[in-house]
Every structure is written in structure tokens, then in C-alpha cells.
Tab-separated table of C-alpha atoms and ligand atoms in Angstrom:
chain	number	residue	atom	x	y	z
I	1	UNK	CA	-24.178	-21.180	-30.912
I	2	UNK	CA	-26.013	-17.825	-30.791
I	3	UNK	CA	-24.720	-16.822	-34.223
I	4	UNK	CA	-27.834	-14.852	-35.059
I	5	UNK	CA	-27.319	-12.569	-32.081
I	6	UNK	CA	-27.276	-8.809	-32.577
I	7	UNK	CA	-24.210	-7.404	-30.866
I	8	UNK	CA	-23.306	-3.784	-30.144
I	9	UNK	CA	-19.522	-3.264	-30.165
I	10	UNK	CA	-18.837	0.015	-28.340
I	11	UNK	CA	-15.352	1.200	-29.284
I	12	UNK	CA	-15.471	-1.100	-32.325
I	13	UNK	CA	-13.424	1.249	-34.523
I	14	UNK	CA	-10.408	0.943	-32.197
I	15	UNK	CA	-7.482	-1.454	-32.227
I	16	UNK	CA	-8.987	-4.410	-30.373
I	17	UNK	CA	-12.619	-3.641	-31.269
I	18	UNK	CA	-11.973	-3.715	-35.025
I	19	UNK	CA	-10.430	-7.189	-34.745
I	20	UNK	CA	-13.367	-8.338	-32.602
I	21	UNK	CA	-15.729	-7.104	-35.344
I	22	UNK	CA	-13.981	-9.233	-38.009
I	23	UNK	CA	-14.238	-12.367	-35.868
I	24	UNK	CA	-17.905	-11.781	-34.967
I	25	UNK	CA	-18.976	-11.039	-38.550
I	26	UNK	CA	-17.171	-14.105	-39.813
I	27	UNK	CA	-18.878	-16.189	-37.111
I	28	UNK	CA	-22.325	-15.026	-38.289
I	29	UNK	CA	-23.208	-12.457	-35.609
I	30	UNK	CA	-24.947	-9.220	-36.626
I	31	UNK	CA	-22.723	-6.397	-35.471
I	32	UNK	CA	-23.274	-2.682	-34.908
I	33	UNK	CA	-20.276	-0.471	-34.106
I	34	UNK	CA	-20.605	2.621	-31.920
I	35	UNK	CA	-17.569	4.903	-31.633
I	36	UNK	CA	-16.749	8.597	-31.209
I	37	UNK	CA	-13.426	8.290	-33.123
I	38	UNK	CA	-11.553	9.932	-30.253
I	39	UNK	CA	-8.760	7.405	-30.836
I	40	UNK	CA	-9.603	5.870	-34.211
I	41	UNK	CA	-10.312	6.787	-37.800
I	42	UNK	CA	-13.537	6.413	-39.808
I	43	UNK	CA	-11.552	4.724	-42.602
I	44	UNK	CA	-11.386	1.596	-40.445
I	45	UNK	CA	-15.022	0.940	-41.420
I	46	UNK	CA	-14.159	0.666	-45.133
I	47	UNK	CA	-11.225	-1.574	-44.274
I	48	UNK	CA	-13.531	-3.789	-42.181
I	49	UNK	CA	-15.858	-4.052	-45.177
I	50	UNK	CA	-12.940	-5.028	-47.393
I	51	UNK	CA	-11.894	-7.762	-44.952
I	52	UNK	CA	-15.328	-9.198	-44.232
I	53	UNK	CA	-17.235	-8.429	-47.445
I	54	UNK	CA	-20.011	-7.014	-45.265
I	55	UNK	CA	-21.206	-3.494	-44.553
I	56	UNK	CA	-20.761	-2.697	-40.893
I	57	UNK	CA	-23.654	-0.665	-39.448
I	58	UNK	CA	-22.167	2.251	-37.567
I	59	UNK	CA	-23.309	4.869	-35.046
I	60	UNK	CA	-21.033	7.881	-34.580
I	61	UNK	CA	-21.658	8.755	-30.933
I	62	UNK	CA	-20.092	9.142	-27.539
I	63	UNK	CA	-21.120	6.425	-25.101
I	64	UNK	CA	-22.089	9.170	-22.645
I	65	UNK	CA	-24.990	10.249	-24.874
I	66	UNK	CA	-27.406	7.823	-23.253
I	67	UNK	CA	-30.349	8.665	-25.556
I	68	UNK	CA	-28.347	7.700	-28.633
I	69	UNK	CA	-27.269	4.456	-26.997
I	70	UNK	CA	-30.914	3.706	-26.111
I	71	UNK	CA	-32.053	4.304	-29.685
I	72	UNK	CA	-29.176	2.174	-31.011
I	73	UNK	CA	-30.063	-0.727	-28.708
I	74	UNK	CA	-33.707	-0.474	-29.811
I	75	UNK	CA	-33.216	0.151	-33.534
I	76	UNK	CA	-30.854	-2.756	-33.957
I	77	UNK	CA	-32.637	-5.074	-31.467
I	78	UNK	CA	-29.382	-5.639	-29.626
I	79	UNK	CA	-29.058	-8.794	-27.474
I	80	UNK	CA	-25.508	-8.320	-26.119
I	81	UNK	CA	-22.958	-5.558	-25.763
I	82	UNK	CA	-19.168	-5.727	-25.967
I	83	UNK	CA	-17.826	-2.591	-24.301
I	84	UNK	CA	-14.325	-1.557	-25.379
I	85	UNK	CA	-14.907	2.216	-25.503
I	86	UNK	CA	-12.551	4.120	-23.259
I	87	UNK	CA	-9.272	5.940	-22.826
I	88	UNK	CA	-6.269	3.688	-22.209
I	89	UNK	CA	-2.948	5.530	-21.835
I	90	UNK	CA	-1.540	5.105	-18.335
I	91	UNK	CA	0.723	8.198	-18.363
I	92	UNK	CA	-1.974	10.442	-19.841
I	93	UNK	CA	-4.410	9.241	-17.163
I	94	UNK	CA	-2.084	10.603	-14.455
I	95	UNK	CA	-2.095	14.022	-16.152
I	96	UNK	CA	-5.828	13.991	-17.031
I	97	UNK	CA	-7.707	12.049	-14.336
I	98	UNK	CA	-10.973	13.954	-14.869
I	99	UNK	CA	-11.028	13.056	-18.571
I	100	UNK	CA	-10.227	9.418	-17.763
I	101	UNK	CA	-12.836	8.995	-15.042
I	102	UNK	CA	-15.316	10.957	-17.168
I	103	UNK	CA	-14.863	8.860	-20.273
I	104	UNK	CA	-14.361	5.437	-18.700
I	105	UNK	CA	-16.695	5.580	-15.706
I	106	UNK	CA	-19.421	7.925	-16.956
I	107	UNK	CA	-19.322	6.125	-20.298
I	108	UNK	CA	-19.916	2.768	-18.623
I	109	UNK	CA	-22.645	4.156	-16.357
I	110	UNK	CA	-24.430	5.694	-19.318
I	111	UNK	CA	-24.221	2.364	-21.181
I	112	UNK	CA	-25.632	0.498	-18.165
I	113	UNK	CA	-28.539	2.957	-17.893
I	114	UNK	CA	-29.310	2.525	-21.573
I	115	UNK	CA	-29.099	-1.271	-21.317
I	116	UNK	CA	-31.393	-1.257	-18.267
I	117	UNK	CA	-33.899	0.967	-20.084
I	118	UNK	CA	-33.960	-1.412	-23.043
I	119	UNK	CA	-33.885	-4.688	-21.109
I	120	UNK	CA	-30.490	-5.699	-22.530
I	121	UNK	CA	-28.518	-7.499	-19.819
I	122	UNK	CA	-25.591	-9.318	-21.476
I	123	UNK	CA	-22.308	-7.434	-21.256
I	124	UNK	CA	-18.695	-8.284	-22.034
I	125	UNK	CA	-16.333	-5.624	-20.689
I	126	UNK	CA	-12.702	-4.860	-21.645
I	127	UNK	CA	-10.799	-4.967	-18.400
I	128	UNK	CA	-7.060	-5.292	-17.969
I	129	UNK	CA	-4.349	-7.187	-16.117
I	130	UNK	CA	-3.518	-3.773	-14.679
I	131	UNK	CA	-6.202	-4.497	-12.009
I	132	UNK	CA	-3.751	-6.959	-10.392
I	133	UNK	CA	-1.356	-4.107	-9.522
I	134	UNK	CA	2.149	-5.299	-8.618
I	135	UNK	CA	1.869	-9.122	-8.727
I	136	UNK	CA	2.331	-10.904	-5.392
I	137	UNK	CA	2.460	-14.312	-7.088
I	138	UNK	CA	2.872	-15.478	-10.686
I	139	UNK	CA	1.161	-16.576	-12.816
I	140	UNK	CA	-1.818	-14.376	-11.996
I	141	UNK	CA	-5.135	-16.113	-11.592
I	142	UNK	CA	-8.446	-14.312	-11.164
I	143	UNK	CA	-8.378	-14.677	-7.361
I	144	UNK	CA	-5.194	-12.591	-7.070
I	145	UNK	CA	-5.920	-9.412	-5.033
I	146	UNK	CA	-6.710	-6.342	-7.119
I	147	UNK	CA	-5.296	-2.832	-6.760
I	148	UNK	CA	-4.451	0.187	-8.864
I	149	UNK	CA	-1.579	2.630	-9.046
I	150	UNK	CA	-2.848	5.145	-11.616
I	151	UNK	CA	-6.182	6.678	-12.705
I	152	UNK	CA	-6.455	4.421	-15.773
I	153	UNK	CA	-6.083	1.269	-13.688
I	154	UNK	CA	-8.360	2.678	-10.997
I	155	UNK	CA	-11.041	3.392	-13.615
I	156	UNK	CA	-10.930	-0.269	-14.703
I	157	UNK	CA	-11.105	-1.431	-11.100
I	158	UNK	CA	-14.015	0.914	-10.275
I	159	UNK	CA	-15.875	-0.263	-13.371
I	160	UNK	CA	-15.333	-3.931	-12.464
I	161	UNK	CA	-16.715	-3.216	-8.968
I	162	UNK	CA	-19.624	-1.218	-10.359
I	163	UNK	CA	-20.485	-4.098	-12.693
I	164	UNK	CA	-20.232	-6.546	-9.810
I	165	UNK	CA	-22.764	-4.472	-7.832
I	166	UNK	CA	-25.098	-4.362	-10.826
I	167	UNK	CA	-24.951	-8.144	-11.195
I	168	UNK	CA	-25.547	-8.610	-7.446
I	169	UNK	CA	-28.648	-6.412	-7.598
I	170	UNK	CA	-30.526	-8.491	-10.162
I	171	UNK	CA	-29.958	-11.936	-11.586
I	172	UNK	CA	-31.081	-10.659	-14.970
I	173	UNK	CA	-27.586	-9.292	-15.529
I	174	UNK	CA	-24.928	-11.477	-17.137
I	175	UNK	CA	-21.561	-9.745	-17.084
I	176	UNK	CA	-18.076	-10.920	-18.021
I	177	UNK	CA	-14.992	-8.772	-17.405
I	178	UNK	CA	-12.171	-9.908	-19.680
I	179	UNK	CA	-8.793	-9.067	-18.176
I	180	UNK	CA	-6.482	-8.638	-21.161
I	181	UNK	CA	-2.746	-9.077	-20.747
I	182	UNK	CA	-0.556	-7.386	-23.435
I	183	UNK	CA	-2.375	-7.336	-26.802
I	184	UNK	CA	-0.090	-7.081	-29.843
I	185	UNK	CA	-0.121	-8.050	-33.528
I	186	UNK	CA	-2.520	-7.263	-36.337
I	187	UNK	CA	-5.088	-8.816	-38.667
I	188	UNK	CA	-3.617	-11.253	-41.248
I	189	UNK	CA	-4.897	-8.985	-44.061
I	190	UNK	CA	-2.627	-6.184	-42.699
I	191	UNK	CA	-5.570	-3.811	-43.253
I	192	UNK	CA	-6.172	-3.135	-39.550
I	193	UNK	CA	-3.887	-2.976	-36.536
I	194	UNK	CA	-2.741	-0.717	-33.728
I	195	UNK	CA	-2.325	2.875	-34.899
I	196	UNK	CA	-1.187	5.018	-31.976
I	197	UNK	CA	-1.278	8.787	-32.346
I	198	UNK	CA	2.093	10.448	-31.662
I	199	UNK	CA	4.915	8.627	-29.910
I	200	UNK	CA	3.814	5.095	-28.988
I	201	UNK	CA	3.743	4.323	-25.253
I	202	UNK	CA	3.720	0.563	-25.717
I	203	UNK	CA	6.651	-1.621	-26.657
I	204	UNK	CA	5.464	-3.333	-29.839
I	205	UNK	CA	4.330	-0.261	-31.837
I	206	UNK	CA	7.524	1.503	-30.801
I	207	UNK	CA	9.679	-1.423	-31.926
I	208	UNK	CA	7.812	-1.519	-35.270
I	209	UNK	CA	8.560	2.182	-35.836
I	210	UNK	CA	12.261	1.676	-35.030
I	211	UNK	CA	12.399	-1.268	-37.474
I	212	UNK	CA	10.874	0.900	-40.201
I	213	UNK	CA	13.346	3.721	-39.582
I	214	UNK	CA	10.679	6.135	-38.332
I	215	UNK	CA	12.434	6.313	-34.932
I	216	UNK	CA	16.187	5.998	-34.407
I	217	UNK	CA	16.286	3.630	-31.437
I	218	UNK	CA	14.331	1.867	-28.755
I	219	UNK	CA	14.864	2.889	-25.161
I	220	UNK	CA	14.642	-0.217	-22.976
I	221	UNK	CA	13.345	0.763	-19.575
I	222	UNK	CA	15.707	-1.061	-17.203
I	223	UNK	CA	17.774	-4.259	-17.366
I	224	UNK	CA	18.061	-4.794	-13.621
I	225	UNK	CA	14.693	-6.462	-12.969
I	226	UNK	CA	14.627	-9.882	-11.282
I	227	UNK	CA	13.949	-11.597	-14.632
I	228	UNK	CA	16.190	-14.000	-16.632
I	229	UNK	CA	17.819	-11.210	-18.710
I	230	UNK	CA	16.965	-8.270	-16.436
I	231	UNK	CA	14.381	-6.678	-18.784
I	232	UNK	CA	10.624	-6.603	-18.106
I	233	UNK	CA	8.625	-9.757	-18.835
I	234	UNK	CA	5.058	-9.631	-20.167
I	235	UNK	CA	2.392	-12.029	-21.416
I	236	UNK	CA	1.914	-10.868	-25.018
I	237	UNK	CA	-1.276	-12.033	-26.688
I	238	UNK	CA	-2.043	-11.879	-30.401
I	239	UNK	CA	-4.981	-9.545	-31.022
I	240	UNK	CA	-6.686	-12.210	-33.183
I	241	UNK	CA	-6.522	-14.692	-30.290
I	242	UNK	CA	-7.925	-11.941	-28.078
I	243	UNK	CA	-10.715	-11.252	-30.580
I	244	UNK	CA	-11.642	-14.954	-30.658
I	245	UNK	CA	-11.773	-14.860	-26.855
I	246	UNK	CA	-14.560	-12.254	-27.142
I	247	UNK	CA	-16.519	-14.513	-29.428
I	248	UNK	CA	-16.242	-17.327	-26.850
I	249	UNK	CA	-17.182	-14.890	-24.090
I	250	UNK	CA	-20.351	-13.901	-25.965
I	251	UNK	CA	-21.497	-17.520	-26.042
I	252	UNK	CA	-20.567	-17.983	-22.391
I	253	UNK	CA	-22.143	-14.784	-21.053
I	254	UNK	CA	-25.558	-15.815	-22.365
I	255	UNK	CA	-25.494	-18.849	-20.075
I	256	UNK	CA	-24.174	-17.240	-16.898
I	257	UNK	CA	-26.203	-14.958	-14.643
I	258	UNK	CA	-23.948	-12.867	-12.417
I	259	UNK	CA	-20.470	-11.386	-12.703
I	260	UNK	CA	-17.312	-13.115	-13.834
I	261	UNK	CA	-13.704	-12.049	-14.356
I	262	UNK	CA	-11.649	-14.039	-16.855
I	263	UNK	CA	-8.004	-13.598	-17.855
I	264	UNK	CA	-7.182	-13.505	-21.551
I	265	UNK	CA	-3.488	-14.260	-21.803
I	266	UNK	CA	-1.196	-16.985	-23.101
I	267	UNK	CA	0.455	-18.053	-19.855
I	268	UNK	CA	3.872	-17.408	-21.473
I	269	UNK	CA	6.183	-14.529	-20.595
I	270	UNK	CA	8.660	-12.812	-22.942
I	271	UNK	CA	11.279	-10.219	-22.011
I	272	UNK	CA	11.845	-6.949	-23.855
I	273	UNK	CA	15.091	-8.333	-25.303
I	274	UNK	CA	13.286	-11.465	-26.519
I	275	UNK	CA	10.674	-9.268	-28.210
I	276	UNK	CA	13.383	-7.220	-29.905
I	277	UNK	CA	15.141	-10.373	-31.180
I	278	UNK	CA	11.860	-11.859	-32.454
I	279	UNK	CA	10.975	-8.619	-34.244
I	280	UNK	CA	14.413	-8.371	-35.851
I	281	UNK	CA	13.951	-11.894	-37.185
I	282	UNK	CA	10.421	-11.234	-38.484
I	283	UNK	CA	11.264	-7.918	-40.148
I	284	UNK	CA	14.810	-8.596	-41.296
I	285	UNK	CA	15.698	-5.183	-39.856
I	286	UNK	CA	17.996	-4.363	-36.976
I	287	UNK	CA	16.534	-2.638	-33.931
I	288	UNK	CA	19.105	-0.459	-32.217
I	289	UNK	CA	18.439	0.039	-28.535
I	290	UNK	CA	19.785	1.746	-25.472
I	291	UNK	CA	19.238	0.673	-21.872
I	292	UNK	CA	17.838	3.548	-19.813
I	293	UNK	CA	16.355	3.893	-16.316
I	294	UNK	CA	13.277	1.950	-15.320
I	295	UNK	CA	9.964	3.583	-16.301
I	296	UNK	CA	8.149	4.755	-13.142
I	297	UNK	CA	5.241	2.472	-12.267
I	298	UNK	CA	6.527	-0.510	-14.304
I	299	UNK	CA	6.547	-3.980	-12.786
I	300	UNK	CA	9.128	-6.726	-13.375
I	301	UNK	CA	6.857	-9.481	-14.694
I	302	UNK	CA	3.209	-9.979	-15.544
I	303	UNK	CA	2.005	-13.408	-16.700
I	304	UNK	CA	-1.520	-14.810	-16.838
I	305	UNK	CA	-2.810	-18.066	-15.544
I	306	UNK	CA	-5.208	-18.715	-18.456
I	307	UNK	CA	-6.711	-21.914	-16.975
I	308	UNK	CA	-10.096	-20.377	-16.228
I	309	UNK	CA	-10.525	-19.172	-19.817
I	310	UNK	CA	-9.800	-22.688	-21.033
I	311	UNK	CA	-12.214	-24.204	-18.531
I	312	UNK	CA	-15.188	-21.894	-19.004
I	313	UNK	CA	-14.685	-20.338	-22.447
I	314	UNK	CA	-12.986	-23.370	-24.049
I	315	UNK	CA	-10.511	-20.804	-25.368
I	316	UNK	CA	-6.741	-20.608	-25.433
I	317	UNK	CA	-4.170	-18.766	-27.494
I	318	UNK	CA	-2.957	-20.484	-30.664
I	319	UNK	CA	-0.755	-17.867	-32.340
I	320	UNK	CA	3.014	-17.675	-31.856
I	321	UNK	CA	5.369	-14.850	-30.996
I	322	UNK	CA	6.567	-15.030	-34.608
I	323	UNK	CA	3.005	-14.455	-35.815
I	324	UNK	CA	2.648	-11.462	-33.468
I	325	UNK	CA	5.797	-9.914	-34.947
I	326	UNK	CA	5.201	-10.725	-38.645
I	327	UNK	CA	1.622	-9.404	-38.541
I	328	UNK	CA	2.728	-6.212	-36.750
I	329	UNK	CA	5.451	-5.724	-39.358
I	330	UNK	CA	3.054	-6.302	-42.283
I	331	UNK	CA	0.650	-3.722	-40.796
I	332	UNK	CA	3.496	-1.226	-40.259
I	333	UNK	CA	4.516	-1.630	-43.922
I	334	UNK	CA	0.911	-1.261	-45.120
I	335	UNK	CA	0.529	2.029	-43.219
I	336	UNK	CA	3.805	3.427	-44.475
I	337	UNK	CA	4.062	2.228	-48.046
I	338	UNK	CA	0.751	0.527	-48.746
I	339	UNK	CA	2.202	-2.945	-49.303
Z	401	LIG	P1	-8.435	2.030	-28.752
Z	401	LIG	O1	-8.215	3.396	-28.225
Z	401	LIG	O2	-7.777	1.657	-30.032
Z	401	LIG	O3	-9.997	1.727	-28.895
Z	401	LIG	C1	-10.973	2.334	-28.097
Z	401	LIG	C2	-12.053	2.879	-29.019
Z	401	LIG	O4	-13.073	3.464	-28.199
Z	401	LIG	C3	-11.532	3.975	-29.966
Z	401	LIG	O5	-11.990	3.709	-31.272
Z	401	LIG	C4	-12.141	5.258	-29.404
Z	401	LIG	O6	-12.376	6.217	-30.437
Z	401	LIG	C5	-13.405	4.739	-28.751
Z	401	LIG	N1	-13.905	5.549	-27.642
Z	401	LIG	C6	-13.197	6.017	-26.583
Z	401	LIG	N2	-14.009	6.681	-25.749
Z	401	LIG	C7	-15.258	6.621	-26.280
Z	401	LIG	C8	-16.525	7.117	-25.880
Z	401	LIG	N3	-16.678	7.823	-24.749
Z	401	LIG	N4	-17.585	6.874	-26.669
Z	401	LIG	C9	-17.457	6.157	-27.817
Z	401	LIG	N5	-16.287	5.680	-28.247
Z	401	LIG	C10	-15.195	5.902	-27.486
Z	401	LIG	O7	-8.003	1.015	-27.581
Z	401	LIG	P2	-7.849	-0.564	-27.612
Z	401	LIG	O8	-6.421	-0.877	-27.449
Z	401	LIG	O9	-8.613	-1.126	-28.745
Z	401	LIG	O10	-8.547	-0.926	-26.237
Z	401	LIG	C11	-9.925	-1.243	-26.164
Z	401	LIG	C12	-10.287	-1.450	-24.713
Z	401	LIG	O11	-9.463	-2.478	-24.158
Z	401	LIG	C13	-10.075	-0.217	-23.842
Z	401	LIG	O12	-11.145	-0.129	-22.919
Z	401	LIG	C14	-8.781	-0.505	-23.110
Z	401	LIG	O13	-8.719	0.128	-21.863
Z	401	LIG	C15	-8.842	-2.021	-22.963
Z	401	LIG	N6	-7.514	-2.622	-22.853
Z	401	LIG	C16	-6.578	-2.363	-23.811
Z	401	LIG	C17	-5.301	-2.920	-23.677
Z	401	LIG	C18	-4.229	-2.620	-24.683
Z	401	LIG	O14	-3.051	-2.803	-24.363
Z	401	LIG	N7	-4.554	-2.196	-25.897
Z	401	LIG	C19	-5.009	-3.747	-22.587
Z	401	LIG	C20	-6.004	-3.997	-21.639
Z	401	LIG	C21	-7.263	-3.421	-21.784
Z	402	LIG	C1	5.987	-3.703	-22.042
Z	402	LIG	C2	7.436	-3.822	-21.587
Z	402	LIG	C3	8.286	-1.829	-20.551
Z	402	LIG	C4	8.141	0.670	-24.146
Z	402	LIG	C5	0.590	-1.328	-20.613
Z	402	LIG	C6	-0.400	-0.812	-19.590
Z	402	LIG	C7	-1.385	-1.891	-19.235
Z	402	LIG	C8	-2.058	-2.473	-20.484
Z	402	LIG	C9	-1.049	-2.855	-21.532
Z	402	LIG	C10	-4.147	-1.383	-20.841
Z	402	LIG	C11	7.698	-3.203	-20.216
Z	402	LIG	C12	9.034	-2.114	-21.828
Z	402	LIG	C13	8.052	-0.380	-23.270
Z	402	LIG	C14	9.429	1.176	-24.513
Z	402	LIG	C15	10.420	-0.497	-23.086
Z	402	LIG	N1	-2.913	-1.522	-21.120
Z	402	LIG	N2	9.157	-0.953	-22.743
Z	402	LIG	N3	10.526	0.563	-23.947
Z	402	LIG	O1	3.536	-1.496	-19.449
Z	402	LIG	O2	3.121	-3.986	-19.656
Z	402	LIG	O3	1.280	-2.440	-20.050
Z	402	LIG	O4	-0.134	-1.774	-21.775
Z	402	LIG	O5	-4.795	-1.904	-19.993
Z	402	LIG	O6	-2.302	-1.317	-18.376
Z	402	LIG	O7	0.332	-0.403	-18.437
Z	402	LIG	O8	3.092	-2.560	-21.712
Z	402	LIG	O9	4.027	-2.302	-23.963
Z	402	LIG	O10	4.140	-0.343	-22.352
Z	402	LIG	O11	5.581	-2.341	-21.937
Z	402	LIG	O12	11.442	-0.997	-22.595
Z	402	LIG	O13	9.586	2.144	-25.266
Z	402	LIG	O14	8.272	-3.089	-22.506
Z	402	LIG	O15	9.152	-1.334	-19.571
Z	402	LIG	O16	8.658	-3.996	-19.571
Z	402	LIG	P1	2.842	-2.610	-20.114
Z	402	LIG	P2	4.175	-1.808	-22.562
């Protein structure tokens, strides 16, 4: 369905966006990537070509340059937009709230203005499970109350609300906010994956760097949570499953006037210690760790209720924890030694 659609992927050079591009191209969509490379590298475009056998049209621009977005929407006759462009580090957002609100909120507003100007009204937005704040009940379904505890999370919440207002104002708009849980893993080719600058904030890239010997040990933030082994529990989702969820969302958004929020998660929780054990098995390396104090702002457990995604998108995760770890390890090896 809709495979001839022209889709703008804003933030398409990034971790999740690049995987979305592979899935869309292989499904027959025409894709244009727009990115400012603030957290990605132009070489990803060559690697995307190698994976898909197709040239990926690309616009080097900041989403806040509305005129460029307008000309991109027009030149490529765009039907739908997937918007992944934004800043995403929780800790950095506390230190740099102006940059975070500027990039995430102004960027989205500028995109909406450009879409309105060009009569493009189908939008899939990268939201996050962070909008649920500290869970009151688990698993989290889309009716769980929303809240935010840091500027990054608040930017996602503000954008969701802004998009809801836009959809209320005119039934032309068709908007889906995808609330991602914890994306991990890499493309089976090992040519693209998560490539954090500096010290990784997130568990999986950190674990991969400890396994490779780049970092001496993992610090596990707390083992006194009310979870089976005391370490934090998360709903990890393979980035290829996540990417396929975007493809399903593109088909769905075309049929649905209004605003929707949909969880993309597996419904399964894994603790930090379980992740470490799974990664040791996948890599054949040992992962030394030390238990340290809880990280401020962390929650004990976060698990999706993915029922709505199954019902409306006909999508569910299919990849295992083992696949998440082996693909992350293959990508880590490719980056370090090119194998
Ligand atoms: P990423 O940083 O790898 O990708 C974002 C891309 O957007 C980068 O290529 C960056 O250069 C680009 N970009 C940023 N600001 C831009 C701007 N103003 N104009 C144009 N391009 C811009 O991050 P990701 O992990 O791929 O995340 C993609 C989206 O998903 C983000 O919006 C993020 O908040 C959201 N998200 C990510 C996670 C996660 O754990 N990775 C979880 C939930 C939600
Ligand atoms: C997972 C678990 C840590 C690192 C973050 C954002 C969230 C979303 C996804 C964008 C937790 C533990 C981690 C380490 C550890 N991003 N941990 N040692 O915190 O669930 O979510 O990324 O929307 O908004 O907050 O993911 O990978 O950082 O942590 O023990 O060095 O691993 O305490 O239990 P998190 P994470």
C-alpha cells in the first residue's frame, strides 16, 4: 500500500532515521533525507547506498530553515514526512535547555509551517516513552498520564501537544506520534548503527565499548530497585523492528485524520544484568562491571503495552534480545576494525 509515496525523512542520517530509510527504500517508497549532521556523519549516505543499491536524495539543512524545507517539499513532491530531527540527550538537555527547546520545538514549528505552506498534512513524529514520566502502572498504555522531568522530555511533550492542537484545528492533518521505548541494535549489514559522540549515555553502546576493550568497565546505576534483580528494567526494541513500525505508521497515517499516539515497544522488560549477560554471550567477551549509586532521574522499570500498535498498525516486534546484542556487536566491530 502507498509504496509510490514520496517521503521526507527529517533526521534521516541519524541512528533511527538511517534504519527507517533502508526499510522504506526496500518497501518501494521514494525517500528524501534532510539532516544538518549535528549528530551524524555524511558517510552514512554512502553506506545507505551500499545497503539498498539506491542513491538517496539528500538535503543538507537545518529544519529551522523553513524556506529550504518548503523548497524540498515542493521539489520532491513530498506526500508524507517522518520527523526524527532533534537533540536527544537527557543530561545535556538539563545543561542546555535553550538549545534543546530551540532545536526540538522551533524545528518542529518550522516543519509544520513549511508543510502547511505546501499542503502536506501527513506526519509521523518520533516521540518517546519519556513522556510517561515515572510510571504509575505497568505496562504503559497510551492512556497513561504524561509528564516530564527534564527539558528533553518536556520538549517531546510540548511537541506532542502542539501537534494535537494542529490536528484539532483542521481535519486535513493526519499525525501519528510514535512513542519509542529503548531502541538498540543495528542493521544486519553492520554498515549502520548507533554511533554516539564521546562517552555513551545509554546502556547498550556503553556495554559494546566495554566488550571491545575501549572502556574498562560498566558502571551499573543501582541494584536496589524494586525489580527481580534490583537493576533497572527497560523495554528494549531492535532498531529494525522500530524502523518497520515507521513503515506501518506511514500506511496508517494516510487513513487517519487527527492525532494519534502509539507505543513502539516489545512488551518485554530486561534488567541491566540480563542485558550484560546477553551481550557477553553474543560477543564472547566478558563485561566487567561495578555497582554504583542510582543515576538521578532514572526510574525502576519502563515497559510498553504494545497492543495498540498491533491493533492499528498490524505491527509487533519480531527480533530477539540475542539479535539486538549480536547486531550491536557486529556494528561495534565494523567501526573499530572494519570487519
Ligand atoms: P540521532 O541523533 O542519531 O538522529 C537525529 C538526527 O537528526 C541526526 O542525524 C541529527 O544530525 C539530525 N538533526 C538534529 N537536529 C536537527 C535539525 N535542527 N535539523 C536537521 N537535522 C537535525 O538520534 P536517534 O536516536 O536516531 O533519534 C531520532 C529521534 O528519535 C529523535 O527525535 C529522538 O529524540 C527520538 N527518540 C530516540 C530514542 C533513542 O533512544 N535513540 C528514544 C526515543 C525517541
Ligand atoms: C537503561 C538502563 C540505566 C547506562 C534513555 C532516555 C529516554 C530514551 C531512551 C530518548 C537504566 C542503566 C545505563 C550505564 C547503567 N531516549 N545504565 N549504566 O535511561 O531508559 O532511557 O534513552 O527518548 O528518554 O532517558 O536508557 O540506556 O540510558 O539506561 O546502569 O552506563 O541502564 O540506569 O536502568 P533510559 P539508558
